[in-house]
Tab-separated table of C-alpha atoms in Angstrom:
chain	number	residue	atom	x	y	z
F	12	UNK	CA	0.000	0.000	0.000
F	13	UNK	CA	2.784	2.602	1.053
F	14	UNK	CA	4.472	1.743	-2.390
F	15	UNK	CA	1.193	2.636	-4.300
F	16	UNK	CA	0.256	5.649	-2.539
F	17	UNK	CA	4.680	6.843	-3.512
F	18	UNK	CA	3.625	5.719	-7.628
F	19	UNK	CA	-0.085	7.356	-7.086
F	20	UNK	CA	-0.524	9.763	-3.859
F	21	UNK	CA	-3.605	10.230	-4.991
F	22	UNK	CA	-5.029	7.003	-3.616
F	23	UNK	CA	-4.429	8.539	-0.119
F	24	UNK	CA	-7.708	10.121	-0.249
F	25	UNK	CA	-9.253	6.842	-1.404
F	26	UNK	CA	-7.634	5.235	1.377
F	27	UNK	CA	-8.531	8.021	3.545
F	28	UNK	CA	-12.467	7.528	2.896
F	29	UNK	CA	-12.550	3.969	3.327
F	30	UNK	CA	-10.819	4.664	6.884
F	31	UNK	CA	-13.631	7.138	7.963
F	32	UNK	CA	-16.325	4.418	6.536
F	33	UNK	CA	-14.628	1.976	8.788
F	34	UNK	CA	-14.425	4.427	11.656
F	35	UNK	CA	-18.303	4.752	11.355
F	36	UNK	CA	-18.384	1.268	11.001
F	37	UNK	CA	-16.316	0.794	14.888
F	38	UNK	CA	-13.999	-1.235	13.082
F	39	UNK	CA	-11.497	0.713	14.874
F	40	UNK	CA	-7.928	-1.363	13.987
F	41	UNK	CA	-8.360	-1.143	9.885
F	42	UNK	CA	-9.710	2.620	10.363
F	43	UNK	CA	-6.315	3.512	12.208
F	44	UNK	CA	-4.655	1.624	9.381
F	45	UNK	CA	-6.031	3.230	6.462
F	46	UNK	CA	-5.806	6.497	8.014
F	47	UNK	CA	-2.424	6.431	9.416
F	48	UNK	CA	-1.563	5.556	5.730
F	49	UNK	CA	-2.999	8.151	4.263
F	50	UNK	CA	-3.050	11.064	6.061
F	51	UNK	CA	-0.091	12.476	5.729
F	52	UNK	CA	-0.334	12.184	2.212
F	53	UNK	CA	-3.890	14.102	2.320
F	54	UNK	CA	-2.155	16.885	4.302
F	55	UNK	CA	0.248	17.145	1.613
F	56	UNK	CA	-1.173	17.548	-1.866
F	57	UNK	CA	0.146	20.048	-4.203
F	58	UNK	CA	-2.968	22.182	-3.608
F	59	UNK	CA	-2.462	23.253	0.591
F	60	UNK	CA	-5.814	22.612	2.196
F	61	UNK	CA	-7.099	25.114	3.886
F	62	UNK	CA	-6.063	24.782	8.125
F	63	UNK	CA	-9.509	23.739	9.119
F	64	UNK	CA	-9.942	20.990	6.603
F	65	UNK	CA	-5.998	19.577	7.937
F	66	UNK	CA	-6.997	20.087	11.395
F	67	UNK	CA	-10.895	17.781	10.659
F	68	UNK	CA	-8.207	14.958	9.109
F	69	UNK	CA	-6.002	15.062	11.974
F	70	UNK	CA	-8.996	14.887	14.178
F	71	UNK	CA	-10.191	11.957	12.470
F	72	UNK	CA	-6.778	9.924	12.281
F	73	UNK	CA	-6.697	11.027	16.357
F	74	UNK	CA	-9.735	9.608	17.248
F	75	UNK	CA	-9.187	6.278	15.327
F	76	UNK	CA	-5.751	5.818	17.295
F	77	UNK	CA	-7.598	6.231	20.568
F	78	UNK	CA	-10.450	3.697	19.483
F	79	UNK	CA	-7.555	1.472	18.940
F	80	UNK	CA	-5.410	2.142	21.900
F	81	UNK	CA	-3.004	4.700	20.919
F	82	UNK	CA	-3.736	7.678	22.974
F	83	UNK	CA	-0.355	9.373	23.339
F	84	UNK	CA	-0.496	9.247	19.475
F	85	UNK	CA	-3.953	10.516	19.630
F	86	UNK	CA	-3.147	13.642	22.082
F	87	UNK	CA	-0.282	14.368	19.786
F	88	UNK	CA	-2.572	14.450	17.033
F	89	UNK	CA	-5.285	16.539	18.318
F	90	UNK	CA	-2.498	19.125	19.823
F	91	UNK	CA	-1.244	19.986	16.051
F	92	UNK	CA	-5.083	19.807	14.894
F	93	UNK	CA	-6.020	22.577	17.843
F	94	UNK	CA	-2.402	24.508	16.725
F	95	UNK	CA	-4.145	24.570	13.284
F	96	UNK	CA	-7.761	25.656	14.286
F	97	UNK	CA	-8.256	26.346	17.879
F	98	UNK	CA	-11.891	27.727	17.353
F	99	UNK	CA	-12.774	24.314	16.750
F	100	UNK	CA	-14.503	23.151	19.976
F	101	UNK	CA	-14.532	19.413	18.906
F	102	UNK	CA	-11.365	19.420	19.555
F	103	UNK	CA	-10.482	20.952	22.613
F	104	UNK	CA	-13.609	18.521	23.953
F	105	UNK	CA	-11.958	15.576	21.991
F	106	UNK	CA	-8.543	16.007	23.729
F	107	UNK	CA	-10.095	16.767	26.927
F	108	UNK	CA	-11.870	13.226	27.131
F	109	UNK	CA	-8.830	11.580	26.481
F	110	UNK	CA	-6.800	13.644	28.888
F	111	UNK	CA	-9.547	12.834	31.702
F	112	UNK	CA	-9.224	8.999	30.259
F	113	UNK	CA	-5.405	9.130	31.102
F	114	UNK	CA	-5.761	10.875	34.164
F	115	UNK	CA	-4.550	13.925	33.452
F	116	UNK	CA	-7.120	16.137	34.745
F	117	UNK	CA	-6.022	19.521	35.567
F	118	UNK	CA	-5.162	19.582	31.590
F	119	UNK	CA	-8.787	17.981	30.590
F	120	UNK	CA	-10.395	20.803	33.188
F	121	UNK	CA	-8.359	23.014	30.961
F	122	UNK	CA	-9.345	21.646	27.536
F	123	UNK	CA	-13.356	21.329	28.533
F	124	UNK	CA	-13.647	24.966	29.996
F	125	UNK	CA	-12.407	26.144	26.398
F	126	UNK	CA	-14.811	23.763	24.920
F	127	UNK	CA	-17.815	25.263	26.929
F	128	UNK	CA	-16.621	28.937	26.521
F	129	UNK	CA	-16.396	28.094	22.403
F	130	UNK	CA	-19.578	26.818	22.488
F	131	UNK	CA	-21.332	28.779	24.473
F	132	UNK	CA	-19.945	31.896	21.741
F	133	UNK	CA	-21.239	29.737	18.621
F	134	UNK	CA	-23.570	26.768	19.552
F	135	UNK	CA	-25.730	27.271	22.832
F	136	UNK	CA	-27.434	24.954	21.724
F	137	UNK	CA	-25.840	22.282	20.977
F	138	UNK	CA	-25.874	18.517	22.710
F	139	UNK	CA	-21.657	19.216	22.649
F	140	UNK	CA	-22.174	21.549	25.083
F	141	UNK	CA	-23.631	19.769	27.239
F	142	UNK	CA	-21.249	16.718	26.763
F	143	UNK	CA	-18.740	19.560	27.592
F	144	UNK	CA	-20.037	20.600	30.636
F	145	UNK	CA	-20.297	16.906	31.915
F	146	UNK	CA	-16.717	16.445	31.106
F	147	UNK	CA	-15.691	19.496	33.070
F	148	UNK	CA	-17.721	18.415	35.889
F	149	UNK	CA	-15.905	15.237	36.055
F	150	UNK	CA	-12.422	16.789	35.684
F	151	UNK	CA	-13.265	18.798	38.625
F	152	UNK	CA	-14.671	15.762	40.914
F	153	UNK	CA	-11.402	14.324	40.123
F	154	UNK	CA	-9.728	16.923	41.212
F	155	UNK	CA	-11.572	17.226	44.224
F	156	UNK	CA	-13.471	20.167	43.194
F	157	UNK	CA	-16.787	19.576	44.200
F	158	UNK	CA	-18.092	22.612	44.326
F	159	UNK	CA	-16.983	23.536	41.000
F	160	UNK	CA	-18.483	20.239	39.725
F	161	UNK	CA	-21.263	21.345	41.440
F	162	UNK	CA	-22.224	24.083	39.075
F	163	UNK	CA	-20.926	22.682	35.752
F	164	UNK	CA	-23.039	19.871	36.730
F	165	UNK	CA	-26.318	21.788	37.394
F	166	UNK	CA	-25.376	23.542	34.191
F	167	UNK	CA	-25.472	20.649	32.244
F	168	UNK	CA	-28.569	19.190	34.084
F	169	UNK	CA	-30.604	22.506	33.157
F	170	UNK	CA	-29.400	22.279	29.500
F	171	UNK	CA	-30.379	18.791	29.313
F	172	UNK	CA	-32.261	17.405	32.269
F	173	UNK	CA	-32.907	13.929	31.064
F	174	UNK	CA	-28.997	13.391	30.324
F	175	UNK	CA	-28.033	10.514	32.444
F	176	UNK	CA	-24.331	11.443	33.373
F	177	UNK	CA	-25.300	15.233	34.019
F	178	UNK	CA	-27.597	13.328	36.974
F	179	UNK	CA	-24.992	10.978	37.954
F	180	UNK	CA	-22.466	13.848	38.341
F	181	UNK	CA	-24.516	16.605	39.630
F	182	UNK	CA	-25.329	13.710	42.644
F	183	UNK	CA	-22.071	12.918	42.763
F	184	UNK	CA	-20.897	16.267	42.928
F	185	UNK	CA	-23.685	17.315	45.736
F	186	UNK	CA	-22.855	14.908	48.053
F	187	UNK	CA	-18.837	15.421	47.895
F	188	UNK	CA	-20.132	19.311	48.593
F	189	UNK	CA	-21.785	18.295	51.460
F	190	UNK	CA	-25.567	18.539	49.882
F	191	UNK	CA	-27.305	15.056	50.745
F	192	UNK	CA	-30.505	15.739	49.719
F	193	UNK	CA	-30.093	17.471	46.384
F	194	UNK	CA	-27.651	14.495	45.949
F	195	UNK	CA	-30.359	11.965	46.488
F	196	UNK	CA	-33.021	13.779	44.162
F	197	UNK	CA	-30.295	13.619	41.182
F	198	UNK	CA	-29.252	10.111	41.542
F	199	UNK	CA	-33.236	9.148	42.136
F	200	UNK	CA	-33.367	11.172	39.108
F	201	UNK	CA	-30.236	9.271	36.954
F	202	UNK	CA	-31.417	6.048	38.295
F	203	UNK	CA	-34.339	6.384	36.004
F	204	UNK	CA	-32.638	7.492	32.964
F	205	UNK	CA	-29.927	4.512	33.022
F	206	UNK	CA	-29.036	2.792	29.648
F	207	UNK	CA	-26.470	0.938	29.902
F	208	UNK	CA	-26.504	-2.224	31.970
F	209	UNK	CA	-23.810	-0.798	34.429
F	210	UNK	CA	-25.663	2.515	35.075
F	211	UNK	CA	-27.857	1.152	37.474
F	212	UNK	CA	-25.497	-0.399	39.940
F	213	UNK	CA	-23.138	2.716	39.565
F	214	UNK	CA	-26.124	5.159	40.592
F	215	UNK	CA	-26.987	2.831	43.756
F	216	UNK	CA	-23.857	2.883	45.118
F	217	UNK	CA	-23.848	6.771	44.781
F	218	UNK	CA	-27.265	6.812	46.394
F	219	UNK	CA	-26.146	4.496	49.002
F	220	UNK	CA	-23.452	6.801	50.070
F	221	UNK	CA	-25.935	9.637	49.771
F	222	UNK	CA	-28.389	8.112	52.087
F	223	UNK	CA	-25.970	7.585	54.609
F	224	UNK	CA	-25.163	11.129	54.246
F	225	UNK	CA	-28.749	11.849	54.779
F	226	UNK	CA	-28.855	10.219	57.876
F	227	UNK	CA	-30.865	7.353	56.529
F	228	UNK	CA	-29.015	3.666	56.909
F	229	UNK	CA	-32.130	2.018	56.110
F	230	UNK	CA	-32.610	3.468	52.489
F	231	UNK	CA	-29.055	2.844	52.074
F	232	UNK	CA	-28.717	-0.907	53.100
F	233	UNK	CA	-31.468	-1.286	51.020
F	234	UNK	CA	-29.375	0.500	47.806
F	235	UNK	CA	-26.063	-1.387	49.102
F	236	UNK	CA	-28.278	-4.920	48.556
F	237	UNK	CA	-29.780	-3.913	45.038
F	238	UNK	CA	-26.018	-2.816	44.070
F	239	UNK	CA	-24.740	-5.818	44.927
């Protein structure tokens, strides 16, 4: 393949579609193949594509080397895509989630307040901002911020009250700010909005600890038993 993209670099953007297709597709190990391949190529045609565009095929090579578990490649990626176009609040969000993935979470508070203040500026709207505010939130609870978490939290929950980790958090983020009861009425809240099959035992064993927060051991044996 490398030796027909050298006779005919013009494959690279062949190679380069089939990659996002496969992306799509969450078949994650050829997508980082093809795109690896062919990106640099891409980024290099005798007609200079304009920053933005580089920056969307460095984003998309990024996130197929995270899917297939590469992240320092990944962060390296997305740093010379947000170099390139740093208006580009998918990107500051994208590196943020994978900085908060490798623990590194004073850098993804960093990356998700730009992400909010972007968006905020061009797309109130927008579900990313409220997958921005949750990722804030949980850069701060790791950082033992609750308070802060507190109010990106509640931020997100107002944009979008039937998102299940903007409950989760903003009950998370309650109780480690020493509110019990506004804990318990997010997690109640979170605990019926789980989807995945771990959601529910993850939002007992919140509201457990809530409960006992609250002064209530029977409410939380009875959340401890359920978890387990």
């Amino acid at each position: 393949a490398k030796a027909a993209l050298a006779i005919d670099p013009g494959l690279a953007l062949a190679y380069y579609a089939r990659g996002r297709a496969e992306y799509t597709q969450a078949d994650y190990a050829a997508a980082d193949q093809d795109l690896s391949l062919a990106y640099r190529y891409v980024l290099t045609r005798d007609s200079p594509l304009p920053a933005q565009y580089q920056a969307s095929v460095l984003k998309a090579v990024a996130l197929a080397k995270a899917a297939d578990g590469d992240p320092t490649t990944a962060l390296a990626l997305l740093t010379q895509a947000i170099g390139l176009d740093a208006n580009d609040a998918s990107l500051t969000s994208a590196r943020g989630a994978l900085y908060l993935r490798a623990g590194q979470f004073a850098q993804a508070s960093t990356d998700y307040a730009a992400a909010v203040s972007q968006l905020q500026k061009t797309a109130p709207q927008s579900p990313a901002l409220v997958d921005a505010w949750v990722g804030l939130g949980q850069a701060q609870l790791a950082l033992n911020q609750p308070k802060d978490a507190l109010g990106s939290f509640q931020t997100a929950a107002k944009l979008a009250p039937e998102n299940f980790s903007a409950n989760l958090g903003l009950g998370q983020a309650a109780l480690g700010a020493g509110q019990p009861d506004e804990s318990l009425a997010a997690l109640t809240t979170a605990l019926g909005l789980a989807a995945s099959p771990a959601d529910p035992a993850t939002t007992l064993f919140w509201r457990a600890q809530a409960y006992a927060a609250a002064g209530q051991p029977g409410n939380q044996v009875v959340d401890l038993i359920a978890y387990r």
